[in-house]
PDB file of N, CA and C in Angstrom:
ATOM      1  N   UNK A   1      -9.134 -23.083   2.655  1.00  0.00           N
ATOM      2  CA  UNK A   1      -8.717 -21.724   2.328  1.00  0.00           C
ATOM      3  C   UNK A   1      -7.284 -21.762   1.820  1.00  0.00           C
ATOM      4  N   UNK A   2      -7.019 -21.157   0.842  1.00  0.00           N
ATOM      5  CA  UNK A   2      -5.586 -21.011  -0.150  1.00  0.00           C
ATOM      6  C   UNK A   2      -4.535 -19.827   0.827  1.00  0.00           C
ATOM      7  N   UNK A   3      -3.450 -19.877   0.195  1.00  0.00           N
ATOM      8  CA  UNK A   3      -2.374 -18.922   0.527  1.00  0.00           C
ATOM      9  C   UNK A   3      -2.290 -17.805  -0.486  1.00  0.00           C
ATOM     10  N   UNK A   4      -3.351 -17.435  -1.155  1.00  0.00           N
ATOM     11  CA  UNK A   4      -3.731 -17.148  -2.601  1.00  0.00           C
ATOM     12  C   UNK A   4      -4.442 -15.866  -2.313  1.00  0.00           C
ATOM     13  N   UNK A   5      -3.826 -14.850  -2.492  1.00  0.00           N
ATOM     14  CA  UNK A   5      -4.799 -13.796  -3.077  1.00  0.00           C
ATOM     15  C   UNK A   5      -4.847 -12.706  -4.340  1.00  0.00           C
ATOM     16  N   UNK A   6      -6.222 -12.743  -4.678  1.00  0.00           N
ATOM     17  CA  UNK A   6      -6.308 -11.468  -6.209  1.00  0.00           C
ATOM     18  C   UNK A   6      -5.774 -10.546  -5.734  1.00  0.00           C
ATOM     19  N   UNK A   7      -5.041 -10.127  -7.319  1.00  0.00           N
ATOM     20  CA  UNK A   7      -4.711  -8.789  -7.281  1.00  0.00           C
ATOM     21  C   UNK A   7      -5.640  -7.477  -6.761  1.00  0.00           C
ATOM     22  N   UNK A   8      -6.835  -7.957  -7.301  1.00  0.00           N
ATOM     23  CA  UNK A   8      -7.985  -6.697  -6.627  1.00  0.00           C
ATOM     24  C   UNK A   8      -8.332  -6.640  -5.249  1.00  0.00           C
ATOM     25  N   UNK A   9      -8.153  -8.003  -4.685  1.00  0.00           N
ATOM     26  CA  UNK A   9      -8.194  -7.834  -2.918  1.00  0.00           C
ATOM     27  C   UNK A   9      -7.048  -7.295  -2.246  1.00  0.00           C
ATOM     28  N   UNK A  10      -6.043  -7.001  -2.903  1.00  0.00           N
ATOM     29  CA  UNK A  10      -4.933  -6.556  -2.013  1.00  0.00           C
ATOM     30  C   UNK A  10      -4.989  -4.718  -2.348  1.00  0.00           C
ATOM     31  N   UNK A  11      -5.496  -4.323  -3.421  1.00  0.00           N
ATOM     32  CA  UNK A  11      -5.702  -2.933  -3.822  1.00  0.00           C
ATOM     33  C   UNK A  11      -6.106  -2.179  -2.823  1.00  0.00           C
ATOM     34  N   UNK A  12      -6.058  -0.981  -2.728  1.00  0.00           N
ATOM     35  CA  UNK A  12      -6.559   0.333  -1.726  1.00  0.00           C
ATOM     36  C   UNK A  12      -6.426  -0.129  -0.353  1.00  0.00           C
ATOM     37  N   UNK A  13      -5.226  -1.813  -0.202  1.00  0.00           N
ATOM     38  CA  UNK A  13      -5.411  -1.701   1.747  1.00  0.00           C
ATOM     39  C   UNK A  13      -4.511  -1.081   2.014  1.00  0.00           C
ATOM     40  N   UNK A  14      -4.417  -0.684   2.835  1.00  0.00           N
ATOM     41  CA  UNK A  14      -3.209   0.277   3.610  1.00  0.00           C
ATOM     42  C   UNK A  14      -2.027  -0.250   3.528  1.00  0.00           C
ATOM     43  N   UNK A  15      -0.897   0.740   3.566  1.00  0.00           N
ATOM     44  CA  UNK A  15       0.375   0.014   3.911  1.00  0.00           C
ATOM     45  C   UNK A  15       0.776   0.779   5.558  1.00  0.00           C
ATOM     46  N   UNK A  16       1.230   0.241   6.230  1.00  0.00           N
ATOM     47  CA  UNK A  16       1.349   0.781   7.589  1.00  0.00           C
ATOM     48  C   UNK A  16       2.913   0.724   8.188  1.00  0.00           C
ATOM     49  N   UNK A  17       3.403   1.464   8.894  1.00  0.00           N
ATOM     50  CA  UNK A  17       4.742   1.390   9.497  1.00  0.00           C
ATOM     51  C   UNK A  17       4.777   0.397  10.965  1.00  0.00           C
ATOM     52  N   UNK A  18       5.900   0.299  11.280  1.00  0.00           N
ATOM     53  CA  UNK A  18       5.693  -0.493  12.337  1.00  0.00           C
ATOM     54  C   UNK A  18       5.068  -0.353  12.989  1.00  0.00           C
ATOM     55  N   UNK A  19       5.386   0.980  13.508  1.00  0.00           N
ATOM     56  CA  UNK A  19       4.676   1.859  14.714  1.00  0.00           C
ATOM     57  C   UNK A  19       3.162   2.182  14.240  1.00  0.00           C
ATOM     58  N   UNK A  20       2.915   1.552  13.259  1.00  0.00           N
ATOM     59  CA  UNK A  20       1.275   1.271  13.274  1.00  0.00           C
ATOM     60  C   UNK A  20       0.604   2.869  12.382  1.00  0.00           C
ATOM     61  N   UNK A  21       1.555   3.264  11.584  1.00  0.00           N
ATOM     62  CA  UNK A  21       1.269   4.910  11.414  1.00  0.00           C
ATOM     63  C   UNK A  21       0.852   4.480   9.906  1.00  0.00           C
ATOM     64  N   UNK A  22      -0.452   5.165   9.168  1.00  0.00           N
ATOM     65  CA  UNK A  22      -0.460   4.408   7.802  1.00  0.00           C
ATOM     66  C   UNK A  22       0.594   5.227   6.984  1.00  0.00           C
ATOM     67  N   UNK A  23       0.797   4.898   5.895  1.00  0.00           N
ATOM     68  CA  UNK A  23       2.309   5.549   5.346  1.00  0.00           C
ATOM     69  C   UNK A  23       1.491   5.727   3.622  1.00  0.00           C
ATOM     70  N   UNK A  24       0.695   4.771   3.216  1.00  0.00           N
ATOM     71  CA  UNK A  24       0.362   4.641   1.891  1.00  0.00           C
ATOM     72  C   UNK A  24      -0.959   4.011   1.837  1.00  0.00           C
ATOM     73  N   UNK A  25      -1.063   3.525  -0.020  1.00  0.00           N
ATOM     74  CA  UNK A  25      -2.089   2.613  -0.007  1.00  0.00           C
ATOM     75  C   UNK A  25      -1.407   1.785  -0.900  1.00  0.00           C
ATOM     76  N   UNK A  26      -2.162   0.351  -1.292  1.00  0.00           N
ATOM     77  CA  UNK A  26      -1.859  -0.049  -2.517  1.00  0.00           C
ATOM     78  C   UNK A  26      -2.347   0.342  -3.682  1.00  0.00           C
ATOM     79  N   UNK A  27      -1.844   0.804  -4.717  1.00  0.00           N
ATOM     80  CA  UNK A  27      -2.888   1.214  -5.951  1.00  0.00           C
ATOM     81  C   UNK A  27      -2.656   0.345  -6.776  1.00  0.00           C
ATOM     82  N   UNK A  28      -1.466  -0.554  -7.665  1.00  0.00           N
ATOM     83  CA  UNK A  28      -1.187  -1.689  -8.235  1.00  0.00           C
ATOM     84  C   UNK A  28      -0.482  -2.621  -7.474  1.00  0.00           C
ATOM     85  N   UNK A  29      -0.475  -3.738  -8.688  1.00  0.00           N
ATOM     86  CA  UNK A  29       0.458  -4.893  -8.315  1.00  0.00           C
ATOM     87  C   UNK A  29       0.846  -4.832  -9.546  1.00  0.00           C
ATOM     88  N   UNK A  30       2.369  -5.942  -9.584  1.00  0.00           N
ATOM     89  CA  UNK A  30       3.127  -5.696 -10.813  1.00  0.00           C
ATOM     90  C   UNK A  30       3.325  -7.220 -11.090  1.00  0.00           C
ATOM     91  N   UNK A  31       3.382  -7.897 -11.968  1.00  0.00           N
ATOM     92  CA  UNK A  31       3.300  -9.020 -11.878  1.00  0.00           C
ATOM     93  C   UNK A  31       4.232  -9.550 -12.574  1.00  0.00           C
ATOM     94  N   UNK A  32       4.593 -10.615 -12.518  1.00  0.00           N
ATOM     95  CA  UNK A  32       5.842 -11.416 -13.471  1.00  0.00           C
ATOM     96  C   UNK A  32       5.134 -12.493 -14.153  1.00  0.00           C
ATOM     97  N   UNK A  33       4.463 -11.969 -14.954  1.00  0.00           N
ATOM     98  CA  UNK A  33       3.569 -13.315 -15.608  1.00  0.00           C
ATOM     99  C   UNK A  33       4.195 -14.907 -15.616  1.00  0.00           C
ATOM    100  N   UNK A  34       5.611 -14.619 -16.229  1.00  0.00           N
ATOM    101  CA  UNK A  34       6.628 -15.810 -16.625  1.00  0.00           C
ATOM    102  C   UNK A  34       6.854 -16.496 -15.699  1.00  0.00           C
ATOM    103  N   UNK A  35       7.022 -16.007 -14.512  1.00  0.00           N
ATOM    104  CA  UNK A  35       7.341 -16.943 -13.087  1.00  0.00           C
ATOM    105  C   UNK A  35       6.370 -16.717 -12.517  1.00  0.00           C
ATOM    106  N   UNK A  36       4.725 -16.242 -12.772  1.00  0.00           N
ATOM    107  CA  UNK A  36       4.109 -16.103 -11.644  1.00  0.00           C
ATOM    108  C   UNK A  36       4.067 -15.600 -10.586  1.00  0.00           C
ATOM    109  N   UNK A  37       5.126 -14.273 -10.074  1.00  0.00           N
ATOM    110  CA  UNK A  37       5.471 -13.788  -9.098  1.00  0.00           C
ATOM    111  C   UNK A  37       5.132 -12.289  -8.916  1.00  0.00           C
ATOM    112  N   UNK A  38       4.782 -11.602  -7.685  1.00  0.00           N
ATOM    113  CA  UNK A  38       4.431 -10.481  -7.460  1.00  0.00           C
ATOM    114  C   UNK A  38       5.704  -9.732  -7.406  1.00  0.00           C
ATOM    115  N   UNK A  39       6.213  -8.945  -8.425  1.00  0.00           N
ATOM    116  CA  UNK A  39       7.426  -8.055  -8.407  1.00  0.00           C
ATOM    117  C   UNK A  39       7.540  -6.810  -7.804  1.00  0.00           C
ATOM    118  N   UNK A  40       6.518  -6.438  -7.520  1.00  0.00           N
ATOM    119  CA  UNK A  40       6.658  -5.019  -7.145  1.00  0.00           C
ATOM    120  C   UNK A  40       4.722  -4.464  -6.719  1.00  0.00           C
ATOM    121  N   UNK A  41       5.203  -3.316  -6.068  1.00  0.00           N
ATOM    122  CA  UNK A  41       3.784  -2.748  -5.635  1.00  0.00           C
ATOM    123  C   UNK A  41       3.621  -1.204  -6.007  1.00  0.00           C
ATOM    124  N   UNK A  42       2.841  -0.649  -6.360  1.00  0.00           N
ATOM    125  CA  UNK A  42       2.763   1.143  -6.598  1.00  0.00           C
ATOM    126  C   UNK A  42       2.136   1.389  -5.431  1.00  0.00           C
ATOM    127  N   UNK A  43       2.422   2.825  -4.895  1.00  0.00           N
ATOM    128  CA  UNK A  43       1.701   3.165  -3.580  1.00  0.00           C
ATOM    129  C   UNK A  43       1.269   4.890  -4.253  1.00  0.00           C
ATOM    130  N   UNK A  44       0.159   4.438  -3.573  1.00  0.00           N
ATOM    131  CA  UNK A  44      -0.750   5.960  -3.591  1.00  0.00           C
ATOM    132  C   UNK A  44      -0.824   6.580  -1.997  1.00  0.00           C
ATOM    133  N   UNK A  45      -1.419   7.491  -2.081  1.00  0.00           N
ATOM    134  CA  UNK A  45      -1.257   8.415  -0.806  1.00  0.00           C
ATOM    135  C   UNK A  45      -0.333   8.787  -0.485  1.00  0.00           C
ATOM    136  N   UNK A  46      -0.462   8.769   0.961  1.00  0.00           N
ATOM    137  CA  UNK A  46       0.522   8.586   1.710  1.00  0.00           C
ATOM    138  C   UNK A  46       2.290   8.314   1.313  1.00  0.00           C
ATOM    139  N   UNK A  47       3.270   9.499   1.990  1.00  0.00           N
ATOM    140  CA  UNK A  47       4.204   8.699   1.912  1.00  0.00           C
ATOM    141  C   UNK A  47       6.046   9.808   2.477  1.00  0.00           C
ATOM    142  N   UNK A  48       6.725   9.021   2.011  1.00  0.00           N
ATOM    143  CA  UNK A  48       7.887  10.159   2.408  1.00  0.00           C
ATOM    144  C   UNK A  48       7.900  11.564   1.885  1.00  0.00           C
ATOM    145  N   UNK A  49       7.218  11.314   0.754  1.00  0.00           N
ATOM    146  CA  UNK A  49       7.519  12.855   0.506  1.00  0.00           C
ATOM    147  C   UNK A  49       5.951  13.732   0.168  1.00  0.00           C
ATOM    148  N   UNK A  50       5.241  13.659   0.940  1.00  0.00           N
ATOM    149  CA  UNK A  50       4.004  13.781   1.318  1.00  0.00           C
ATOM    150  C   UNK A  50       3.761  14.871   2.241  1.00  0.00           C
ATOM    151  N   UNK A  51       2.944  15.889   2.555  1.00  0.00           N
ATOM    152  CA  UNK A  51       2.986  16.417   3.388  1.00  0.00           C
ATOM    153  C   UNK A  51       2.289  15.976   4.311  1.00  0.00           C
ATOM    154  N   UNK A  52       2.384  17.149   5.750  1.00  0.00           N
ATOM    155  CA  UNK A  52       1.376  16.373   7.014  1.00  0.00           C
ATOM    156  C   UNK A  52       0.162  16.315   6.703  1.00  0.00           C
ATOM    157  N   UNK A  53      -0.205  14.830   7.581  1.00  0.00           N
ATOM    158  CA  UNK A  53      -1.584  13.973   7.716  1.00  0.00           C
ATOM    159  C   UNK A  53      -2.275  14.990   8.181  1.00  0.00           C
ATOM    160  N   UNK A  54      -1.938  15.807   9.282  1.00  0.00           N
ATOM    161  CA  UNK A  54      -2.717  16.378  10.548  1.00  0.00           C
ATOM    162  C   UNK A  54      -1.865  17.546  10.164  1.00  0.00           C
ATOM    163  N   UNK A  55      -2.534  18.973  10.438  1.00  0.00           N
ATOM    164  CA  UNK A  55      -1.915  20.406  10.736  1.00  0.00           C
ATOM    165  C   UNK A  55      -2.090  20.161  12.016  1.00  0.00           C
ATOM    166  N   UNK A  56      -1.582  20.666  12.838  1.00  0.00           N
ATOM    167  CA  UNK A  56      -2.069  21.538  14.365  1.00  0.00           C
ATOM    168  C   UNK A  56      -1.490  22.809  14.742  1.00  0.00           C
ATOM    169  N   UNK A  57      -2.027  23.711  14.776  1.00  0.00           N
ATOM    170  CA  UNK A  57      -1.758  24.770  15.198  1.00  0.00           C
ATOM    171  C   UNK A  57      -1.237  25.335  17.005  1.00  0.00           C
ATOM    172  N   UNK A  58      -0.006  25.770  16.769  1.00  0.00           N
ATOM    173  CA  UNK A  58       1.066  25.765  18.074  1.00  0.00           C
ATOM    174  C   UNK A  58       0.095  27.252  18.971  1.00  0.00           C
ATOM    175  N   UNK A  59      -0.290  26.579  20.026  1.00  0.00           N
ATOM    176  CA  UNK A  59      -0.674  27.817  20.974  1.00  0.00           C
ATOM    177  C   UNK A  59       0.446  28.367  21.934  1.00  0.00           C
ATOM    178  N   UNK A  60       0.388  29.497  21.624  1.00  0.00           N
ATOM    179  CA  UNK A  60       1.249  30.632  22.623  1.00  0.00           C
ATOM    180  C   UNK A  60       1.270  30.662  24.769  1.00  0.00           C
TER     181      UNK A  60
END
């Protein structure tokens, strides 16, 4: 087994915070053809400026 993975297997997995909270997804990868290197990631969903996951409504 390689240290190697496609760009399409790393797509739509979650990105997660420490505290285990999901925050995003992956939607691209960005690639550096010339050096072969993963430069960067786009995130879908989830995120800082996102609104809440969950409503809950405050009882009286």
């Amino acid at each position: 087994m390689s240290g190697y993975l496609q760009a399409r297997e790393i797509t739509k997995k979650p990105v997660v915070t420490l505290g285990g909270e999901a925050a995003a997804q992956i939607k691209d990868v960005v690639l550096d053809a010339a050096q072969g290197d993963v430069r960067a990631v786009t995130l879908s969903g989830r995120g800082l400026l996102a609104g809440p996951e969950n409503t809950a409504s405050a009882h009286a």
